[in-house]
Amino acid sequence: MDVTVYTWDPKNDLNAFVETRQQAWEASGMSVQSQEAWGTSDGHRFILFQVIAADQKETGLFLFTTVGDQYLALSGSGDITLLQEIFHTIRFD
């Protein structure tokens, strides 16, 4: 599992950030297998993608959200079920 914080413009526009990721996946031949979005009562939004590589051999999971004016990306491959469980535990207190 990888954790990355991106400083990216425009700030606080999760939809634009996600759209850029989707365009990059498409350009590299990856395809989105599923997408899930949810939010918390304090306003944090999360968008989770399961993607498959162009060769159809490797599946990856990506979770995107904002932290302040930056973007948090969690990603990983391998045990997708375990990664989904981990990604769904993200909380901001």
Backbone as XML, in Angstrom:
<?xml version="1.0"?>
<chain id="A" units="angstrom">
  <residue number="1" name="MET">
    <atom name="N" x="0.848" y="-1.168" z="0.000"/>
    <atom name="CA" x="0.000" y="0.000" z="0.000"/>
    <atom name="C" x="0.894" y="1.231" z="0.000"/>
  </residue>
  <residue number="2" name="ASP">
    <atom name="N" x="0.525" y="2.203" z="-0.801"/>
    <atom name="CA" x="1.242" y="3.470" z="-0.881"/>
    <atom name="C" x="0.338" y="4.590" z="-0.397"/>
  </residue>
  <residue number="3" name="VAL">
    <atom name="N" x="0.944" y="5.554" z="0.271"/>
    <atom name="CA" x="0.241" y="6.755" z="0.714"/>
    <atom name="C" x="0.986" y="7.939" z="0.122"/>
  </residue>
  <residue number="4" name="THR">
    <atom name="N" x="0.259" y="8.789" z="-0.616"/>
    <atom name="CA" x="0.875" y="9.938" z="-1.265"/>
    <atom name="C" x="0.033" y="11.172" z="-0.999"/>
  </residue>
  <residue number="5" name="VAL">
    <atom name="N" x="0.708" y="12.284" z="-0.703"/>
    <atom name="CA" x="0.022" y="13.566" z="-0.567"/>
    <atom name="C" x="0.455" y="14.418" z="-1.751"/>
  </residue>
  <residue number="6" name="TYR">
    <atom name="N" x="-0.527" y="14.909" z="-2.504"/>
    <atom name="CA" x="-0.260" y="15.728" z="-3.682"/>
    <atom name="C" x="-0.629" y="17.177" z="-3.405"/>
  </residue>
  <residue number="7" name="THR">
    <atom name="N" x="0.264" y="18.079" z="-3.780"/>
    <atom name="CA" x="-0.057" y="19.497" z="-3.845"/>
    <atom name="C" x="-0.367" y="19.751" z="-5.309"/>
  </residue>
  <residue number="8" name="TRP">
    <atom name="N" x="-1.602" y="20.081" z="-5.600"/>
    <atom name="CA" x="-2.055" y="20.127" z="-6.993"/>
    <atom name="C" x="-3.065" y="21.252" z="-7.144"/>
  </residue>
  <residue number="9" name="ASP">
    <atom name="N" x="-3.034" y="21.918" z="-8.258"/>
    <atom name="CA" x="-4.023" y="22.965" z="-8.560"/>
    <atom name="C" x="-5.008" y="22.429" z="-9.566"/>
  </residue>
  <residue number="10" name="PRO">
    <atom name="N" x="-6.274" y="22.710" z="-9.404"/>
    <atom name="CA" x="-6.850" y="23.636" z="-8.435"/>
    <atom name="C" x="-6.971" y="23.004" z="-7.049"/>
  </residue>
  <residue number="11" name="LYS">
    <atom name="N" x="-6.915" y="23.836" z="-6.051"/>
    <atom name="CA" x="-7.046" y="23.395" z="-4.667"/>
    <atom name="C" x="-8.507" y="23.071" z="-4.365"/>
  </residue>
  <residue number="12" name="ASN">
    <atom name="N" x="-8.704" y="22.122" z="-3.460"/>
    <atom name="CA" x="-10.043" y="21.768" z="-2.954"/>
    <atom name="C" x="-11.053" y="21.430" z="-4.049"/>
  </residue>
  <residue number="13" name="ASP">
    <atom name="N" x="-10.614" y="20.759" z="-5.090"/>
    <atom name="CA" x="-11.516" y="20.339" z="-6.164"/>
    <atom name="C" x="-11.270" y="18.850" z="-6.427"/>
  </residue>
  <residue number="14" name="LEU">
    <atom name="N" x="-11.826" y="18.025" z="-5.549"/>
    <atom name="CA" x="-11.615" y="16.582" z="-5.635"/>
    <atom name="C" x="-12.085" y="16.032" z="-6.973"/>
  </residue>
  <residue number="15" name="ASN">
    <atom name="N" x="-13.186" y="16.555" z="-7.483"/>
    <atom name="CA" x="-13.693" y="16.062" z="-8.777"/>
    <atom name="C" x="-12.681" y="16.293" z="-9.893"/>
  </residue>
  <residue number="16" name="ALA">
    <atom name="N" x="-12.057" y="17.465" z="-9.936"/>
    <atom name="CA" x="-11.063" y="17.758" z="-10.978"/>
    <atom name="C" x="-9.828" y="16.871" z="-10.807"/>
  </residue>
  <residue number="17" name="PHE">
    <atom name="N" x="-9.396" y="16.660" z="-9.566"/>
    <atom name="CA" x="-8.252" y="15.798" z="-9.301"/>
    <atom name="C" x="-8.527" y="14.374" z="-9.785"/>
  </residue>
  <residue number="18" name="VAL">
    <atom name="N" x="-9.701" y="13.859" z="-9.444"/>
    <atom name="CA" x="-10.086" y="12.502" z="-9.842"/>
    <atom name="C" x="-10.198" y="12.394" z="-11.363"/>
  </residue>
  <residue number="19" name="GLU">
    <atom name="N" x="-10.747" y="13.404" z="-11.990"/>
    <atom name="CA" x="-10.872" y="13.388" z="-13.456"/>
    <atom name="C" x="-9.493" y="13.273" z="-14.113"/>
  </residue>
  <residue number="20" name="THR">
    <atom name="N" x="-8.512" y="13.973" z="-13.573"/>
    <atom name="CA" x="-7.145" y="13.898" z="-14.100"/>
    <atom name="C" x="-6.583" y="12.488" z="-13.943"/>
  </residue>
  <residue number="21" name="ARG">
    <atom name="N" x="-6.822" y="11.853" z="-12.796"/>
    <atom name="CA" x="-6.367" y="10.475" z="-12.580"/>
    <atom name="C" x="-7.016" y="9.531" z="-13.584"/>
  </residue>
  <residue number="22" name="GLN">
    <atom name="N" x="-8.321" y="9.705" z="-13.791"/>
    <atom name="CA" x="-9.045" y="8.840" z="-14.731"/>
    <atom name="C" x="-8.500" y="9.000" z="-16.152"/>
  </residue>
  <residue number="23" name="GLN">
    <atom name="N" x="-8.198" y="10.215" z="-16.551"/>
    <atom name="CA" x="-7.626" y="10.440" z="-17.879"/>
    <atom name="C" x="-6.265" y="9.753" z="-18.007"/>
  </residue>
  <residue number="24" name="ALA">
    <atom name="N" x="-5.463" y="9.801" z="-16.946"/>
    <atom name="CA" x="-4.144" y="9.141" z="-16.970"/>
    <atom name="C" x="-4.302" y="7.626" z="-17.083"/>
  </residue>
  <residue number="25" name="TRP">
    <atom name="N" x="-5.262" y="7.073" z="-16.335"/>
    <atom name="CA" x="-5.491" y="5.624" z="-16.433"/>
    <atom name="C" x="-5.902" y="5.241" z="-17.847"/>
  </residue>
  <residue number="26" name="GLU">
    <atom name="N" x="-6.831" y="5.991" z="-18.395"/>
    <atom name="CA" x="-7.326" y="5.695" z="-19.745"/>
    <atom name="C" x="-6.188" y="5.779" z="-20.763"/>
  </residue>
  <residue number="27" name="ALA">
    <atom name="N" x="-5.354" y="6.802" z="-20.648"/>
    <atom name="CA" x="-4.238" y="6.978" z="-21.585"/>
    <atom name="C" x="-3.238" y="5.828" z="-21.495"/>
  </residue>
  <residue number="28" name="SER">
    <atom name="N" x="-3.123" y="5.209" z="-20.307"/>
    <atom name="CA" x="-2.172" y="4.110" z="-20.142"/>
    <atom name="C" x="-2.800" y="2.746" z="-20.409"/>
  </residue>
  <residue number="29" name="GLY">
    <atom name="N" x="-4.076" y="2.734" z="-20.776"/>
    <atom name="CA" x="-4.739" y="1.475" z="-21.094"/>
    <atom name="C" x="-5.414" y="0.801" z="-19.917"/>
  </residue>
  <residue number="30" name="MET">
    <atom name="N" x="-5.372" y="1.425" z="-18.753"/>
    <atom name="CA" x="-6.047" y="0.863" z="-17.588"/>
    <atom name="C" x="-7.539" y="1.148" z="-17.687"/>
  </residue>
  <residue number="31" name="SER">
    <atom name="N" x="-8.347" y="0.301" z="-17.054"/>
    <atom name="CA" x="-9.783" y="0.540" z="-17.071"/>
    <atom name="C" x="-10.347" y="0.442" z="-15.659"/>
  </residue>
  <residue number="32" name="VAL">
    <atom name="N" x="-11.350" y="1.255" z="-15.399"/>
    <atom name="CA" x="-12.004" y="1.284" z="-14.094"/>
    <atom name="C" x="-12.997" y="0.137" z="-14.028"/>
  </residue>
  <residue number="33" name="GLN">
    <atom name="N" x="-12.837" y="-0.698" z="-12.999"/>
    <atom name="CA" x="-13.746" y="-1.825" z="-12.786"/>
    <atom name="C" x="-14.907" y="-1.436" z="-11.879"/>
  </residue>
  <residue number="34" name="SER">
    <atom name="N" x="-14.641" y="-0.567" z="-10.903"/>
    <atom name="CA" x="-15.704" y="-0.103" z="-10.009"/>
    <atom name="C" x="-15.309" y="1.232" z="-9.414"/>
  </residue>
  <residue number="35" name="GLN">
    <atom name="N" x="-16.337" y="1.960" z="-8.985"/>
    <atom name="CA" x="-16.143" y="3.262" z="-8.365"/>
    <atom name="C" x="-17.153" y="3.397" z="-7.236"/>
  </residue>
  <residue number="36" name="GLU">
    <atom name="N" x="-16.693" y="3.912" z="-6.106"/>
    <atom name="CA" x="-17.562" y="4.106" z="-4.947"/>
    <atom name="C" x="-17.220" y="5.453" z="-4.324"/>
  </residue>
  <residue number="37" name="ALA">
    <atom name="N" x="-18.228" y="6.198" z="-3.933"/>
    <atom name="CA" x="-18.009" y="7.493" z="-3.285"/>
    <atom name="C" x="-18.826" y="7.553" z="-2.006"/>
  </residue>
  <residue number="38" name="TRP">
    <atom name="N" x="-18.268" y="8.199" z="-0.998"/>
    <atom name="CA" x="-19.000" y="8.413" z="0.241"/>
    <atom name="C" x="-18.439" y="9.646" z="0.933"/>
  </residue>
  <residue number="39" name="GLY">
    <atom name="N" x="-19.175" y="10.120" z="1.909"/>
    <atom name="CA" x="-18.751" y="11.282" z="2.670"/>
    <atom name="C" x="-19.010" y="11.073" z="4.145"/>
  </residue>
  <residue number="40" name="THR">
    <atom name="N" x="-18.412" y="11.930" z="4.949"/>
    <atom name="CA" x="-18.602" y="11.868" z="6.395"/>
    <atom name="C" x="-19.421" y="13.067" z="6.840"/>
  </residue>
  <residue number="41" name="SER">
    <atom name="N" x="-19.886" y="13.022" z="8.055"/>
    <atom name="CA" x="-20.716" y="14.106" z="8.577"/>
    <atom name="C" x="-19.945" y="15.419" z="8.690"/>
  </residue>
  <residue number="42" name="ASP">
    <atom name="N" x="-18.609" y="15.348" z="8.758"/>
    <atom name="CA" x="-17.820" y="16.576" z="8.849"/>
    <atom name="C" x="-17.397" y="17.110" z="7.470"/>
  </residue>
  <residue number="43" name="GLY">
    <atom name="N" x="-17.910" y="16.514" z="6.407"/>
    <atom name="CA" x="-17.692" y="17.050" z="5.069"/>
    <atom name="C" x="-16.580" y="16.420" z="4.252"/>
  </residue>
  <residue number="44" name="HIS">
    <atom name="N" x="-15.861" y="15.460" z="4.778"/>
    <atom name="CA" x="-14.830" y="14.792" z="3.976"/>
    <atom name="C" x="-15.482" y="13.871" z="2.950"/>
  </residue>
  <residue number="45" name="ARG">
    <atom name="N" x="-14.998" y="13.974" z="1.727"/>
    <atom name="CA" x="-15.473" y="13.108" z="0.651"/>
    <atom name="C" x="-14.361" y="12.133" z="0.289"/>
  </residue>
  <residue number="46" name="PHE">
    <atom name="N" x="-14.758" y="10.921" z="-0.071"/>
    <atom name="CA" x="-13.832" y="9.874" z="-0.470"/>
    <atom name="C" x="-14.320" y="9.270" z="-1.779"/>
  </residue>
  <residue number="47" name="ILE">
    <atom name="N" x="-13.395" y="8.981" z="-2.672"/>
    <atom name="CA" x="-13.739" y="8.297" z="-3.920"/>
    <atom name="C" x="-12.764" y="7.129" z="-4.077"/>
  </residue>
  <residue number="48" name="LEU">
    <atom name="N" x="-13.322" y="5.927" z="-4.212"/>
    <atom name="CA" x="-12.556" y="4.690" z="-4.281"/>
    <atom name="C" x="-12.725" y="4.063" z="-5.657"/>
  </residue>
  <residue number="49" name="PHE">
    <atom name="N" x="-11.609" y="3.697" z="-6.275"/>
    <atom name="CA" x="-11.623" y="3.065" z="-7.594"/>
    <atom name="C" x="-10.906" y="1.727" z="-7.534"/>
  </residue>
  <residue number="50" name="GLN">
    <atom name="N" x="-11.469" y="0.762" z="-8.237"/>
    <atom name="CA" x="-10.744" y="-0.467" z="-8.522"/>
    <atom name="C" x="-10.464" y="-0.446" z="-10.015"/>
  </residue>
  <residue number="51" name="VAL">
    <atom name="N" x="-9.202" y="-0.579" z="-10.373"/>
    <atom name="CA" x="-8.806" y="-0.518" z="-11.779"/>
    <atom name="C" x="-8.049" y="-1.790" z="-12.143"/>
  </residue>
  <residue number="52" name="ILE">
    <atom name="N" x="-8.024" y="-2.057" z="-13.439"/>
    <atom name="CA" x="-7.275" y="-3.212" z="-13.924"/>
    <atom name="C" x="-6.302" y="-2.741" z="-15.007"/>
  </residue>
  <residue number="53" name="ALA">
    <atom name="N" x="-5.109" y="-3.319" z="-14.991"/>
    <atom name="CA" x="-4.063" y="-2.946" z="-15.944"/>
    <atom name="C" x="-4.472" y="-3.318" z="-17.366"/>
  </residue>
  <residue number="54" name="ALA">
    <atom name="N" x="-3.815" y="-2.699" z="-18.314"/>
    <atom name="CA" x="-4.109" y="-2.942" z="-19.729"/>
    <atom name="C" x="-3.966" y="-4.414" z="-20.095"/>
  </residue>
  <residue number="55" name="ASP">
    <atom name="N" x="-3.021" y="-5.118" z="-19.470"/>
    <atom name="CA" x="-2.823" y="-6.530" z="-19.782"/>
    <atom name="C" x="-3.805" y="-7.445" z="-19.047"/>
  </residue>
  <residue number="56" name="GLN">
    <atom name="N" x="-4.710" y="-6.824" z="-18.271"/>
    <atom name="CA" x="-5.751" y="-7.551" z="-17.528"/>
    <atom name="C" x="-5.185" y="-8.492" z="-16.465"/>
  </residue>
  <residue number="57" name="LYS">
    <atom name="N" x="-3.918" y="-8.305" z="-16.074"/>
    <atom name="CA" x="-3.288" y="-9.216" z="-15.118"/>
    <atom name="C" x="-3.233" y="-8.668" z="-13.694"/>
  </residue>
  <residue number="58" name="GLU">
    <atom name="N" x="-3.217" y="-7.356" z="-13.534"/>
    <atom name="CA" x="-3.079" y="-6.790" z="-12.191"/>
    <atom name="C" x="-4.205" y="-5.812" z="-11.904"/>
  </residue>
  <residue number="59" name="THR">
    <atom name="N" x="-4.776" y="-5.963" z="-10.721"/>
    <atom name="CA" x="-5.838" y="-5.086" z="-10.258"/>
    <atom name="C" x="-5.274" y="-4.186" z="-9.168"/>
  </residue>
  <residue number="60" name="GLY">
    <atom name="N" x="-5.679" y="-2.927" z="-9.191"/>
    <atom name="CA" x="-5.230" y="-1.981" z="-8.177"/>
    <atom name="C" x="-6.405" y="-1.254" z="-7.568"/>
  </residue>
  <residue number="61" name="LEU">
    <atom name="N" x="-6.184" y="-0.730" z="-6.382"/>
    <atom name="CA" x="-7.209" y="0.020" z="-5.674"/>
    <atom name="C" x="-6.647" y="1.404" z="-5.375"/>
  </residue>
  <residue number="62" name="PHE">
    <atom name="N" x="-7.469" y="2.434" z="-5.567"/>
    <atom name="CA" x="-7.068" y="3.814" z="-5.340"/>
    <atom name="C" x="-8.158" y="4.521" z="-4.549"/>
  </residue>
  <residue number="63" name="LEU">
    <atom name="N" x="-7.773" y="5.216" z="-3.493"/>
    <atom name="CA" x="-8.698" y="6.022" z="-2.703"/>
    <atom name="C" x="-8.194" y="7.455" z="-2.712"/>
  </residue>
  <residue number="64" name="PHE">
    <atom name="N" x="-9.082" y="8.390" z="-3.028"/>
    <atom name="CA" x="-8.721" y="9.806" z="-3.074"/>
    <atom name="C" x="-9.611" y="10.604" z="-2.140"/>
  </residue>
  <residue number="65" name="THR">
    <atom name="N" x="-9.003" y="11.585" z="-1.473"/>
    <atom name="CA" x="-9.735" y="12.538" z="-0.640"/>
    <atom name="C" x="-8.881" y="13.792" z="-0.527"/>
  </residue>
  <residue number="66" name="THR">
    <atom name="N" x="-9.383" y="14.780" z="0.176"/>
    <atom name="CA" x="-8.612" y="16.002" z="0.410"/>
    <atom name="C" x="-8.188" y="16.057" z="1.871"/>
  </residue>
  <residue number="67" name="VAL">
    <atom name="N" x="-7.047" y="16.692" z="2.079"/>
    <atom name="CA" x="-6.554" y="16.994" z="3.421"/>
    <atom name="C" x="-6.130" y="18.457" z="3.369"/>
  </residue>
  <residue number="68" name="GLY">
    <atom name="N" x="-6.955" y="19.309" z="3.957"/>
    <atom name="CA" x="-6.699" y="20.742" z="3.812"/>
    <atom name="C" x="-6.814" y="21.109" z="2.347"/>
  </residue>
  <residue number="69" name="ASP">
    <atom name="N" x="-5.771" y="21.747" z="1.812"/>
    <atom name="CA" x="-5.800" y="22.108" z="0.386"/>
    <atom name="C" x="-4.956" y="21.156" z="-0.449"/>
  </residue>
  <residue number="70" name="GLN">
    <atom name="N" x="-4.624" y="19.991" z="0.108"/>
    <atom name="CA" x="-3.867" y="18.981" z="-0.616"/>
    <atom name="C" x="-4.739" y="17.748" z="-0.849"/>
  </residue>
  <residue number="71" name="TYR">
    <atom name="N" x="-4.220" y="16.821" z="-1.629"/>
    <atom name="CA" x="-4.958" y="15.609" z="-1.971"/>
    <atom name="C" x="-4.232" y="14.400" z="-1.407"/>
  </residue>
  <residue number="72" name="LEU">
    <atom name="N" x="-4.983" y="13.526" z="-0.775"/>
    <atom name="CA" x="-4.445" y="12.294" z="-0.225"/>
    <atom name="C" x="-4.839" y="11.148" z="-1.141"/>
  </residue>
  <residue number="73" name="ALA">
    <atom name="N" x="-3.852" y="10.344" z="-1.529"/>
    <atom name="CA" x="-4.106" y="9.180" z="-2.385"/>
    <atom name="C" x="-3.531" y="7.950" z="-1.698"/>
  </residue>
  <residue number="74" name="LEU">
    <atom name="N" x="-4.392" y="6.969" z="-1.481"/>
    <atom name="CA" x="-3.962" y="5.665" z="-1.010"/>
    <atom name="C" x="-4.096" y="4.718" z="-2.188"/>
  </residue>
  <residue number="75" name="SER">
    <atom name="N" x="-3.122" y="3.871" z="-2.394"/>
    <atom name="CA" x="-3.204" y="2.940" z="-3.514"/>
    <atom name="C" x="-2.499" y="1.641" z="-3.152"/>
  </residue>
  <residue number="76" name="GLY">
    <atom name="N" x="-2.883" y="0.594" z="-3.827"/>
    <atom name="CA" x="-2.243" y="-0.680" z="-3.590"/>
    <atom name="C" x="-2.762" y="-1.751" z="-4.513"/>
  </residue>
  <residue number="77" name="SER">
    <atom name="N" x="-2.063" y="-2.884" z="-4.492"/>
    <atom name="CA" x="-2.478" y="-4.049" z="-5.267"/>
    <atom name="C" x="-2.191" y="-5.271" z="-4.423"/>
  </residue>
  <residue number="78" name="GLY">
    <atom name="N" x="-2.659" y="-6.393" z="-4.866"/>
    <atom name="CA" x="-2.488" y="-7.631" z="-4.098"/>
    <atom name="C" x="-3.824" y="-8.075" z="-3.540"/>
  </residue>
  <residue number="79" name="ASP">
    <atom name="N" x="-3.948" y="-8.075" z="-2.230"/>
    <atom name="CA" x="-5.180" y="-8.499" z="-1.566"/>
    <atom name="C" x="-6.179" y="-7.340" z="-1.576"/>
  </residue>
  <residue number="80" name="ILE">
    <atom name="N" x="-6.984" y="-7.271" z="-2.626"/>
    <atom name="CA" x="-7.914" y="-6.156" z="-2.828"/>
    <atom name="C" x="-8.938" y="-6.084" z="-1.696"/>
  </residue>
  <residue number="81" name="THR">
    <atom name="N" x="-9.413" y="-7.220" z="-1.233"/>
    <atom name="CA" x="-10.395" y="-7.220" z="-0.139"/>
    <atom name="C" x="-9.803" y="-6.592" z="1.115"/>
  </residue>
  <residue number="82" name="LEU">
    <atom name="N" x="-8.588" y="-6.944" z="1.460"/>
    <atom name="CA" x="-7.931" y="-6.372" z="2.628"/>
    <atom name="C" x="-7.713" y="-4.872" z="2.440"/>
  </residue>
  <residue number="83" name="LEU">
    <atom name="N" x="-7.268" y="-4.476" z="1.262"/>
    <atom name="CA" x="-7.068" y="-3.051" z="0.994"/>
    <atom name="C" x="-8.373" y="-2.272" z="1.136"/>
  </residue>
  <residue number="84" name="GLN">
    <atom name="N" x="-9.472" y="-2.822" z="0.622"/>
    <atom name="CA" x="-10.769" y="-2.153" z="0.756"/>
    <atom name="C" x="-11.122" y="-1.968" z="2.230"/>
  </residue>
  <residue number="85" name="GLU">
    <atom name="N" x="-10.891" y="-2.987" z="3.031"/>
    <atom name="CA" x="-11.175" y="-2.883" z="4.462"/>
    <atom name="C" x="-10.328" y="-1.786" z="5.106"/>
  </residue>
  <residue number="86" name="ILE">
    <atom name="N" x="-9.054" y="-1.734" z="4.766"/>
    <atom name="CA" x="-8.166" y="-0.708" z="5.310"/>
    <atom name="C" x="-8.617" y="0.676" z="4.851"/>
  </residue>
  <residue number="87" name="PHE">
    <atom name="N" x="-8.886" y="0.817" z="3.578"/>
    <atom name="CA" x="-9.260" y="2.132" z="3.025"/>
    <atom name="C" x="-10.554" y="2.656" z="3.653"/>
  </residue>
  <residue number="88" name="HIS">
    <atom name="N" x="-11.461" y="1.766" z="4.012"/>
    <atom name="CA" x="-12.718" y="2.201" z="4.618"/>
    <atom name="C" x="-12.573" y="2.590" z="6.089"/>
  </residue>
  <residue number="89" name="THR">
    <atom name="N" x="-11.389" y="2.438" z="6.659"/>
    <atom name="CA" x="-11.187" y="2.856" z="8.046"/>
    <atom name="C" x="-10.636" y="4.270" z="8.173"/>
  </residue>
  <residue number="90" name="ILE">
    <atom name="N" x="-10.353" y="4.939" z="7.069"/>
    <atom name="CA" x="-9.782" y="6.280" z="7.104"/>
    <atom name="C" x="-10.744" y="7.227" z="7.814"/>
  </residue>
  <residue number="91" name="ARG">
    <atom name="N" x="-10.224" y="7.944" z="8.801"/>
    <atom name="CA" x="-11.014" y="8.910" z="9.563"/>
    <atom name="C" x="-10.215" y="10.182" z="9.773"/>
  </residue>
  <residue number="92" name="PHE">
    <atom name="N" x="-10.900" y="11.293" z="9.851"/>
    <atom name="CA" x="-10.279" y="12.568" z="10.172"/>
    <atom name="C" x="-10.923" y="13.071" z="11.452"/>
  </residue>
  <residue number="93" name="ASP">
    <atom name="N" x="-10.131" y="13.150" z="12.511"/>
    <atom name="CA" x="-10.652" y="13.610" z="13.801"/>
    <atom name="C" x="-10.058" y="14.945" z="14.169"/>
  </residue>
</chain>
